[in-house]
mmCIF file of C-alpha atoms in Angstrom:
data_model
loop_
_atom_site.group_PDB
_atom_site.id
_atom_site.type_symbol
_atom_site.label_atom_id
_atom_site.label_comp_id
_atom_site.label_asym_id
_atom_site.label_seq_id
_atom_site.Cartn_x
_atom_site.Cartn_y
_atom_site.Cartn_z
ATOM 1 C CA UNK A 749 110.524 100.803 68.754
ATOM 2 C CA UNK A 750 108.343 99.746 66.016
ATOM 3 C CA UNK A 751 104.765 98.484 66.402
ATOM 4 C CA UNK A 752 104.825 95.092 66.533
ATOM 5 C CA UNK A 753 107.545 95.117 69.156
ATOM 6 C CA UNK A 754 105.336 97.898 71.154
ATOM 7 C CA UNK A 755 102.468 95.371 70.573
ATOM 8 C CA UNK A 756 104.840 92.123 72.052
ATOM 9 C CA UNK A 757 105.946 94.672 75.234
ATOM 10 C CA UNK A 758 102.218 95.641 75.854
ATOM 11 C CA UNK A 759 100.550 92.181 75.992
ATOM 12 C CA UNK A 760 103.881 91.275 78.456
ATOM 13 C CA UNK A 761 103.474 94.434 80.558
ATOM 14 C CA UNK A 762 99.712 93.650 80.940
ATOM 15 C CA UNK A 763 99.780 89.847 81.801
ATOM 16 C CA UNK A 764 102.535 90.942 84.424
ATOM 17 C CA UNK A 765 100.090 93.764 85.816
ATOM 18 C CA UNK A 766 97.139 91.847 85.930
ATOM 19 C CA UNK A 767 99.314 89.628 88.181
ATOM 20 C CA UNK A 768 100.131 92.362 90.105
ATOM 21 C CA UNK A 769 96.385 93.429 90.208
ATOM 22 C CA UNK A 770 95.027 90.222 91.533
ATOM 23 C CA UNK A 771 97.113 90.507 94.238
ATOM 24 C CA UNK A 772 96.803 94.091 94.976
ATOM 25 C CA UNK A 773 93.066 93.818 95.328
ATOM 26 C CA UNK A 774 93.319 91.667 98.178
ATOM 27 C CA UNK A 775 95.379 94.276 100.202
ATOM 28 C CA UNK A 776 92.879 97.275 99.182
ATOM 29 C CA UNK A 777 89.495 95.258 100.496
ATOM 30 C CA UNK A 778 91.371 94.273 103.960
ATOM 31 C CA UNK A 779 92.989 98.383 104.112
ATOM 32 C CA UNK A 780 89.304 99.836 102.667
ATOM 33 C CA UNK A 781 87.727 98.684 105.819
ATOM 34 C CA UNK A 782 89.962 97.970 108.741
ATOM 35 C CA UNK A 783 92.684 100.318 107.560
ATOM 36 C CA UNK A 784 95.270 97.538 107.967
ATOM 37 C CA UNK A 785 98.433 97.078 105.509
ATOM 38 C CA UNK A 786 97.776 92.830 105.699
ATOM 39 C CA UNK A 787 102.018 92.256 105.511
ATOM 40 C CA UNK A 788 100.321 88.414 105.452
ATOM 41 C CA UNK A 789 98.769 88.645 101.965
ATOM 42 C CA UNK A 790 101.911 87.781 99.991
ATOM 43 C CA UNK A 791 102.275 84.404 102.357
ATOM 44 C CA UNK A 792 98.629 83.553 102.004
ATOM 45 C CA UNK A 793 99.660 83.777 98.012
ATOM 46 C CA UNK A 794 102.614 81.156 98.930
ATOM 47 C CA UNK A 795 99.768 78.752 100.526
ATOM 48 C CA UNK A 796 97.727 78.696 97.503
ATOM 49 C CA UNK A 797 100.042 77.849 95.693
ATOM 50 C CA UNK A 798 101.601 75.194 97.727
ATOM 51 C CA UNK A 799 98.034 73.863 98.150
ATOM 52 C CA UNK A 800 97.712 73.865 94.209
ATOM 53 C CA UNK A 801 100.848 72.124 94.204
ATOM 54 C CA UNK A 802 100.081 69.247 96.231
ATOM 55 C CA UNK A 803 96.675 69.204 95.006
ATOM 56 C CA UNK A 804 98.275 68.239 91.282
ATOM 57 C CA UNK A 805 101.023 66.436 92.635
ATOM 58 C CA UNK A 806 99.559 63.897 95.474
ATOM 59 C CA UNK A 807 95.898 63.932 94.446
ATOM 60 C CA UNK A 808 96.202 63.816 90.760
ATOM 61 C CA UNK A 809 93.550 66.735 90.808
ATOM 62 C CA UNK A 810 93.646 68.340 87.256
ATOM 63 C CA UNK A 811 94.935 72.190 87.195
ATOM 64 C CA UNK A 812 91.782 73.660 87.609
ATOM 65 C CA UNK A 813 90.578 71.666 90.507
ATOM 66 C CA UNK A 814 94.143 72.111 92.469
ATOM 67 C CA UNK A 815 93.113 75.805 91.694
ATOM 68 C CA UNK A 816 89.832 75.791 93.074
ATOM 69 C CA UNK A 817 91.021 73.833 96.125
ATOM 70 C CA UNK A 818 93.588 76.601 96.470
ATOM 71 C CA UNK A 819 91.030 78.991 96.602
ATOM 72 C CA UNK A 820 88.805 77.320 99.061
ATOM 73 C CA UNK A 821 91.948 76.845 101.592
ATOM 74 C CA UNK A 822 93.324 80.577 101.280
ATOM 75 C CA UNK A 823 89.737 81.770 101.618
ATOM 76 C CA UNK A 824 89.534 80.168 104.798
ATOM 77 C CA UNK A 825 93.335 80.970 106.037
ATOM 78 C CA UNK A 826 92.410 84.549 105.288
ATOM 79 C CA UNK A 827 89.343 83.892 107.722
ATOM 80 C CA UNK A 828 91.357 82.726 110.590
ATOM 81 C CA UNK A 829 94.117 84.911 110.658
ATOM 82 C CA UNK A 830 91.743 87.781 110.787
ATOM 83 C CA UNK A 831 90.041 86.141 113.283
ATOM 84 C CA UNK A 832 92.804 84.470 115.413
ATOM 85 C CA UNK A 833 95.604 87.816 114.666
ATOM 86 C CA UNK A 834 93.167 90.872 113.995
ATOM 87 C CA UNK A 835 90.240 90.848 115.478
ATOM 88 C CA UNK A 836 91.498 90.707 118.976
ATOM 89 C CA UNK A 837 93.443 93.706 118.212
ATOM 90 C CA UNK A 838 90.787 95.757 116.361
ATOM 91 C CA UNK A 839 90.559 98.348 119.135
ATOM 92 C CA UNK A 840 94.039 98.395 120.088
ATOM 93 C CA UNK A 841 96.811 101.073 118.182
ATOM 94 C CA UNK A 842 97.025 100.552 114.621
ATOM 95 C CA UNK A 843 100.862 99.421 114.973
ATOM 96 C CA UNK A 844 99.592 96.630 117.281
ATOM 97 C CA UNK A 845 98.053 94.833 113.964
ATOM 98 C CA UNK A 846 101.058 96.429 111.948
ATOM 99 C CA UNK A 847 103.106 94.395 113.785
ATOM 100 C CA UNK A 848 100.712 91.132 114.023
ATOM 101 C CA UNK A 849 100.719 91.214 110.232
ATOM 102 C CA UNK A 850 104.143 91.112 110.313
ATOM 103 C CA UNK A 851 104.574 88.432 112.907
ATOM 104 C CA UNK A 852 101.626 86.282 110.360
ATOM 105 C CA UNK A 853 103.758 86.820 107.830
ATOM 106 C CA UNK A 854 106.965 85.075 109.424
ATOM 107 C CA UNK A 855 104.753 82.463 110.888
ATOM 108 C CA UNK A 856 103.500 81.231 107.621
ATOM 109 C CA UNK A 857 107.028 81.055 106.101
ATOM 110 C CA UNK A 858 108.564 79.101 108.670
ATOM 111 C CA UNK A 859 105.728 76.575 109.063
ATOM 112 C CA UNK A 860 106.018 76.130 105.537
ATOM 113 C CA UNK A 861 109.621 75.526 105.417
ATOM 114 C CA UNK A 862 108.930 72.782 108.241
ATOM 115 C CA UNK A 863 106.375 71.225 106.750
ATOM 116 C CA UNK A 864 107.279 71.637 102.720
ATOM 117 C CA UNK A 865 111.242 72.314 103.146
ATOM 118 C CA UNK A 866 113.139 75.136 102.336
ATOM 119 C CA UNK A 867 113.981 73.600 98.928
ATOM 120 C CA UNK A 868 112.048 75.087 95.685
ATOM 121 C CA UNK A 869 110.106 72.748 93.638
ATOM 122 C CA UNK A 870 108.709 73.003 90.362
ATOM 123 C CA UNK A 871 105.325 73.816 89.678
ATOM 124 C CA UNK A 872 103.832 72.581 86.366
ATOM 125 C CA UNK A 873 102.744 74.457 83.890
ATOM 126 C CA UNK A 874 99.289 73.001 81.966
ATOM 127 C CA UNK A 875 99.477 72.166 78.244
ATOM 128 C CA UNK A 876 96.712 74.733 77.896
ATOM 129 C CA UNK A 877 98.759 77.569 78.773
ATOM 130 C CA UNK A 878 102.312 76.631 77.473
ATOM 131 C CA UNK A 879 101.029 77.170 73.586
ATOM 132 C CA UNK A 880 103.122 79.795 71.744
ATOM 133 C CA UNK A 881 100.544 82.168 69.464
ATOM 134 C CA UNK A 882 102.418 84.173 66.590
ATOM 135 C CA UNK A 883 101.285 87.410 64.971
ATOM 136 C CA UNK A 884 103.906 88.480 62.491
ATOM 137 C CA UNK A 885 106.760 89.235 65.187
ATOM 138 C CA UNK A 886 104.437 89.347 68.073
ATOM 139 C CA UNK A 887 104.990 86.107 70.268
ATOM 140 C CA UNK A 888 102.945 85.477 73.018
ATOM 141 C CA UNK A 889 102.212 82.582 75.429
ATOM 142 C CA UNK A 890 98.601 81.476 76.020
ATOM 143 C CA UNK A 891 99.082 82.314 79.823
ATOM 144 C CA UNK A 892 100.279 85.588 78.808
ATOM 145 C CA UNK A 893 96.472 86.094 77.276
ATOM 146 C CA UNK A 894 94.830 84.065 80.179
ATOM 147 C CA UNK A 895 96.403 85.846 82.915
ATOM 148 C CA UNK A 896 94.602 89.286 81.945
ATOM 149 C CA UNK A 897 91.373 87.738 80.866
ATOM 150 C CA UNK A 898 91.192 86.001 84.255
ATOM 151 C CA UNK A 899 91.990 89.018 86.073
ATOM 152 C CA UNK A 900 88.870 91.100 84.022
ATOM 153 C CA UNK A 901 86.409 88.483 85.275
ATOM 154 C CA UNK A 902 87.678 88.151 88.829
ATOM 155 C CA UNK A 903 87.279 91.858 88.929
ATOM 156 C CA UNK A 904 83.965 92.192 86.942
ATOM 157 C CA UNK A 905 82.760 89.445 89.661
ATOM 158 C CA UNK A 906 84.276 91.217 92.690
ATOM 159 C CA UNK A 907 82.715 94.375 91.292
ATOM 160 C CA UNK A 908 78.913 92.878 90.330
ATOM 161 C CA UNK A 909 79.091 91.922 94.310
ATOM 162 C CA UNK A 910 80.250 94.783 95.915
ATOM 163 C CA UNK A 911 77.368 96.918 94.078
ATOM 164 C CA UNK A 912 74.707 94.415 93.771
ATOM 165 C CA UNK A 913 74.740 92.157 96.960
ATOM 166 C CA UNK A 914 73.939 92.874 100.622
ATOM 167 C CA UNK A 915 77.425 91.815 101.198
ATOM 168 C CA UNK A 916 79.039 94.201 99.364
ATOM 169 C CA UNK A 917 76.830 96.754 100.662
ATOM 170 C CA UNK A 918 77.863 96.059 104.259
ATOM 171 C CA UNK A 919 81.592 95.985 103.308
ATOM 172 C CA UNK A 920 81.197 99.658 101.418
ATOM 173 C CA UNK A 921 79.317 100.713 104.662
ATOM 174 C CA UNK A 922 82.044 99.169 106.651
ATOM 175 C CA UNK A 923 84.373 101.521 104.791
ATOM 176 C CA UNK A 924 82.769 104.332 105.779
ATOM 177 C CA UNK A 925 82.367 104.193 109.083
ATOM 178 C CA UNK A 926 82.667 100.691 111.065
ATOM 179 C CA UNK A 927 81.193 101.421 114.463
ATOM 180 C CA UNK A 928 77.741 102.708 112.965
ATOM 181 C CA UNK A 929 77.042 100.076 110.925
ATOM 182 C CA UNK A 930 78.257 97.944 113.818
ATOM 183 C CA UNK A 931 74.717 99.614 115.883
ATOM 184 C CA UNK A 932 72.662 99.060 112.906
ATOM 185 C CA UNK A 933 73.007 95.239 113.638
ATOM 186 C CA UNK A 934 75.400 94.061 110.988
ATOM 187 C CA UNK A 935 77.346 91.522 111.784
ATOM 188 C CA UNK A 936 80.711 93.219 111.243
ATOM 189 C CA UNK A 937 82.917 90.138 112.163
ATOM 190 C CA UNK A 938 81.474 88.178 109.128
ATOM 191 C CA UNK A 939 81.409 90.827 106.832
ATOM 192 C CA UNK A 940 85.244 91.292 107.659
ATOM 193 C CA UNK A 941 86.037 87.831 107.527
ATOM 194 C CA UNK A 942 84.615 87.443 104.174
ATOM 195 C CA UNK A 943 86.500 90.372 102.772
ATOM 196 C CA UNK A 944 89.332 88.914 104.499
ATOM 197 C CA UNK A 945 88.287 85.309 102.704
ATOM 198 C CA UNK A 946 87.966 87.070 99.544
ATOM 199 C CA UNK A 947 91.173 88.881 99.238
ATOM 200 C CA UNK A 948 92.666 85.842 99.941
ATOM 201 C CA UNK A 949 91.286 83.763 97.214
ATOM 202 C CA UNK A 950 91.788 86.106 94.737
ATOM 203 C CA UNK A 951 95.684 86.099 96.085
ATOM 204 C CA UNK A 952 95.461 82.503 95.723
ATOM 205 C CA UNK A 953 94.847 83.408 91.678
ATOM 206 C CA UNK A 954 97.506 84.931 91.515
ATOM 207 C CA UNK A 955 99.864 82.703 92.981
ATOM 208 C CA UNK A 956 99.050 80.009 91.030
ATOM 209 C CA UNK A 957 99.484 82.200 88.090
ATOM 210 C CA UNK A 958 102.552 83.799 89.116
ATOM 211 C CA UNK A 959 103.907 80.546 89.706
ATOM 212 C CA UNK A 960 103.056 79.131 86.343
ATOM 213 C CA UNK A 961 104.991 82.588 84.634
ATOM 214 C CA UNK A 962 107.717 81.954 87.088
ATOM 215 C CA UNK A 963 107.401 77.659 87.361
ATOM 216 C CA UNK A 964 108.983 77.184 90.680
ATOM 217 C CA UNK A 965 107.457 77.904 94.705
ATOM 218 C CA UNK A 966 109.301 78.166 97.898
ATOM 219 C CA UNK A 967 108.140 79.393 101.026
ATOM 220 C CA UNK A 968 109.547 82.722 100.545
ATOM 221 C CA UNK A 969 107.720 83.089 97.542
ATOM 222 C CA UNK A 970 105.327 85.751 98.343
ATOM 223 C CA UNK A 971 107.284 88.434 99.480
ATOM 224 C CA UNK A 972 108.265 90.250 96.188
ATOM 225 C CA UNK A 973 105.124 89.430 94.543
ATOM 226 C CA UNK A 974 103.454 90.908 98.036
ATOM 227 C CA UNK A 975 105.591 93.896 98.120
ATOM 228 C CA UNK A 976 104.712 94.901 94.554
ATOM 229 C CA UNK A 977 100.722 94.034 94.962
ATOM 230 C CA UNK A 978 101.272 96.451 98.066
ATOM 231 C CA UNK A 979 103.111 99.020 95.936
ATOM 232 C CA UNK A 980 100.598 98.666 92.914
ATOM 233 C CA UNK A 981 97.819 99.051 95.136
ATOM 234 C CA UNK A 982 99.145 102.573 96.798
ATOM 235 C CA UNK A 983 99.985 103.793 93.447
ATOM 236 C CA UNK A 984 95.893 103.221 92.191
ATOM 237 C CA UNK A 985 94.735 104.499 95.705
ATOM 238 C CA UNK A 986 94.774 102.057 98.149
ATOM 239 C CA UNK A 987 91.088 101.176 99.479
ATOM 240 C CA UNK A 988 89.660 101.388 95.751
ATOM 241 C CA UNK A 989 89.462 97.757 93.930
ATOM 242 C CA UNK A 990 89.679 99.602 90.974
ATOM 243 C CA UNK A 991 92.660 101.914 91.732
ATOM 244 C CA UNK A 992 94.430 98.548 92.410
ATOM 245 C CA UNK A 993 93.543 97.290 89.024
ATOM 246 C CA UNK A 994 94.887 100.357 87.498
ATOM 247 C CA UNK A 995 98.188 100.389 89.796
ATOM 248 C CA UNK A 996 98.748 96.802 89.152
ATOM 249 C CA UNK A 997 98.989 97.449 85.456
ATOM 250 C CA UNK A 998 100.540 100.867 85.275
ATOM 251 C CA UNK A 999 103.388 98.941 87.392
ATOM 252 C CA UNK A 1000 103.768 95.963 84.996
ATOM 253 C CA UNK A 1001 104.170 98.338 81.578
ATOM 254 C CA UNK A 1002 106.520 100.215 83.770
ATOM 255 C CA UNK A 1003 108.710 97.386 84.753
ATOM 256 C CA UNK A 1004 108.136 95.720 81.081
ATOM 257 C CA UNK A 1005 109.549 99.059 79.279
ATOM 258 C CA UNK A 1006 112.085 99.729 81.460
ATOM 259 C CA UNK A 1007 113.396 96.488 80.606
ATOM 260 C CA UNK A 1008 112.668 96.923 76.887
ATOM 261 C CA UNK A 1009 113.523 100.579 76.614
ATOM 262 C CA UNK A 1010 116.356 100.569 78.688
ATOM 263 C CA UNK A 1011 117.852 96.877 78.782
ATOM 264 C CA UNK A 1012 121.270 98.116 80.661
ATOM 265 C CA UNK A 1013 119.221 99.337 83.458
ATOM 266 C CA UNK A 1014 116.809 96.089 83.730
ATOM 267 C CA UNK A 1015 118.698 94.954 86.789
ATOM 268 C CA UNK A 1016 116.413 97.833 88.200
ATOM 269 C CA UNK A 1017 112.998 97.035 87.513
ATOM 270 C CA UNK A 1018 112.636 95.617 91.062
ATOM 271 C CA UNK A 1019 114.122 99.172 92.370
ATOM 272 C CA UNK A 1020 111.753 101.052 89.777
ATOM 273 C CA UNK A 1021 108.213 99.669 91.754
ATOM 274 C CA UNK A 1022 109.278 101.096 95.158
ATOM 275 C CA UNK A 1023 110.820 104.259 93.980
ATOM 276 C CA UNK A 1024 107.310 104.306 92.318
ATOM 277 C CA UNK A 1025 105.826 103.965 95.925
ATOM 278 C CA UNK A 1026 107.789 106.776 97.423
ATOM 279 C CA UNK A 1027 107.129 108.955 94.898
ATOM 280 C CA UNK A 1028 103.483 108.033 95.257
ATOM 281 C CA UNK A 1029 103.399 108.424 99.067
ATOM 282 C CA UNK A 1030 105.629 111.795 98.560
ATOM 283 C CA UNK A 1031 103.543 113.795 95.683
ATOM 284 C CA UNK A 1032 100.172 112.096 95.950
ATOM 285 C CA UNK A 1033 99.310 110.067 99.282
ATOM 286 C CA UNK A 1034 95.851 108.860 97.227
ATOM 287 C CA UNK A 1035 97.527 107.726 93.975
ATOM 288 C CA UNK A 1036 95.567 107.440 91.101
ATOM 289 C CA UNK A 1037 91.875 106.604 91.630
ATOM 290 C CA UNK A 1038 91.957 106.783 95.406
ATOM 291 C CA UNK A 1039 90.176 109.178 97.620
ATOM 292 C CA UNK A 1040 90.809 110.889 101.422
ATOM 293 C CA UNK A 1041 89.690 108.441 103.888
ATOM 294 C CA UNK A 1042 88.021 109.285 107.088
ATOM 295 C CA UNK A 1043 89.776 108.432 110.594
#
C-alpha cells in the first residue's frame, strides 16, 4: 500500500468512525449512569433523521435548520422514553429495562412504518458537502472532512460540560453512585433526562450524517448503525465518552482496511465489528479506556 492510498483509507476509516462515535456516545452517557444498554438509541437515530427529512422536504427548512430541528425533537424523544419506559422501572431487575429498551425499539419502527411507510426515500445530500477535494491520488468528499470535524466539536462541547457545568457534575456523581446523590437533593430525574436528551441529539448527528454518506432512510435504519455505536462503545469502555470516541474510530479503520487490505473478504466487515465485540467482552470486559464500575 503506498502512502497516498494509506492517506485516502485513513481519512475514509475516520469519517466512518466518527460516525460511529457520535452514536456510540449516546449509549455510554445513558449506560455510565443508569447502567442500561438503551437498544432504543439506533431508532431515536432513525427519528432524526426522518425529522430532518421532512423538515427539508415539507418546510423548505435549509439543511442546517432541518438539522437543528432534528436535534431539538430527538432530544426530547430521548426525554420521554426515559421517562414514560425507564424510569418506572429504575428499581425493578435490570432485564426489566433490557427488555423495555427492546420493546422502544420495535415501537419506534413500526410507528414509523405507519406513519412514513415502509418504503425508503432519498435523503438529499447539500451542495456543501457533495464537493470532491483532490490531493495527488487522495480523493475525498467534503462530508468525508465534515463528518470528523463535527464529531471533535460535539465532543469538545460534551466534554467542556461534563467538567465545567453543574450538570455535568451531577451526571459524573450520578455515575458513581445514584442513590447518594439522590439524598443530597439533586434532582436525579432531570439530570437523567438530560443525559438521556443529550445522547439523543448527538444520535440525531449522526443520523443525519450517516444518511447523507449512505443517501437513503427507512424505518429500519438504525439498527446496524445502532449495533455498531453499541459495539464501538464496548470496545472504548462503555460508560467513558471518550472510550466511545476511541472505539468508534478504531472500528471504522478496522472495517475501512479490511475492505482495502483484504477486498475478497469485504463481504465481512459487518461480521468483523461484532467478532470485535466478543473478543472485547471475552479478553477485556472494560475495552480500551474504560474502567470497573461499581454495582
Amino acid at each position: 500500500m503506498g502512502f497516498e492510498a494509506f492517506i485516502q483509507h485513513l481519512i475514509n476509516g475516520l469519517s466512518l468512525g466518527s460516525l460511529y462515535a457520535l452514536i456510540a456516545i449516546g449509549y455510554t452517557m445513558v449506560y455510565g449512569i443508569l447502567r442500561l444498554i438503551n437498544f432504543a438509541h439506533g431508532d431515536v437515530l432513525m427519528v432524526g433523521c426522518y425529522a430532518a427529512f421532512f423538515g427539508q422536504a415539507i418546510f423548505g427548512l435549509p439543511w442546517w435548520a432541518g438539522l437543528a430541528g432534528a436535534m431539538a425533537l430527538t432530544a426530547l424523544l430521548g426525554a420521554l422514553i426515559e421517562a414514560g419506559a425507564y424510569r418506572p422501572l429504575r428499581a425493578a431487575p435490570r432485564i426489566s429495562t433490557l427488555i423495555a429498551a427492546i420493546g422502544v425499539s420495535f415501537l419506534l419502527q413500526n410507528l414509523a412504518i405507519v406513519f412514513f411507510g415502509g418504503r425508503a426515500k432519498a435523503f438529499q445530500r447539500p451542495e456543501v458537502f457533495d464537493q470532491v477535494y483532490q490531493w495527488g491520488q487522495v480523493r475525498v468528499q467534503a462530508l468525508g472532512l465534515w463528518t470528523p470535524l463535527v464529531t471533535a466539536l460535539l465532543l469538545i462541547g460534551l466534554l467542556l460540560l461534563l467538567r465545567r457545568t453543574r450538570l455535568g457534575l451531577a451526571m459524573r456523581a450520578l455515575s458513581r453512585d445514584m442513590t447518594t446523590v439522590g439524598l443530597m437533593g439533586v434532582d436525579v430525574n432531570r439530570v437523567v433526562a438530560m443525559a438521556f436528551a443529550i445522547g439523543s441529539a448527538l444520535a440525531a448527528v449522526g443520523g443525519v450524517f450517516w444518511a447523507m454518506k449512505y443517501p437513503q432512510i427507512n424505518p429500519a435504519m438504525g439498527v446496524m448503525p445502532g449495533l455498531k455505536a453499541f459495539t464501538a462503545a464496548v470496545l472504548g469502555g462503555i460508560g467513558n465518552v471518550g472510550g466511545a470516541v476511541a472505539g468508534g474510530l478504531v472500528l471504522g479503520l478496522a472495517e475501512i482496511l479490511l475492505v482495502a487490505l483484504l477486498p475478497a473478504y469485504s463481504g465481512y466487515k459487518d461480521a468483523l465489528a461484532f467478532l470485535l465485540l466478543i473478543g472485547v467482552l471475552l479478553f477485556r470486559p472494560t475495552g480500551i479506556m474504560g474502567r470497573e464500575l461499581p454495582e
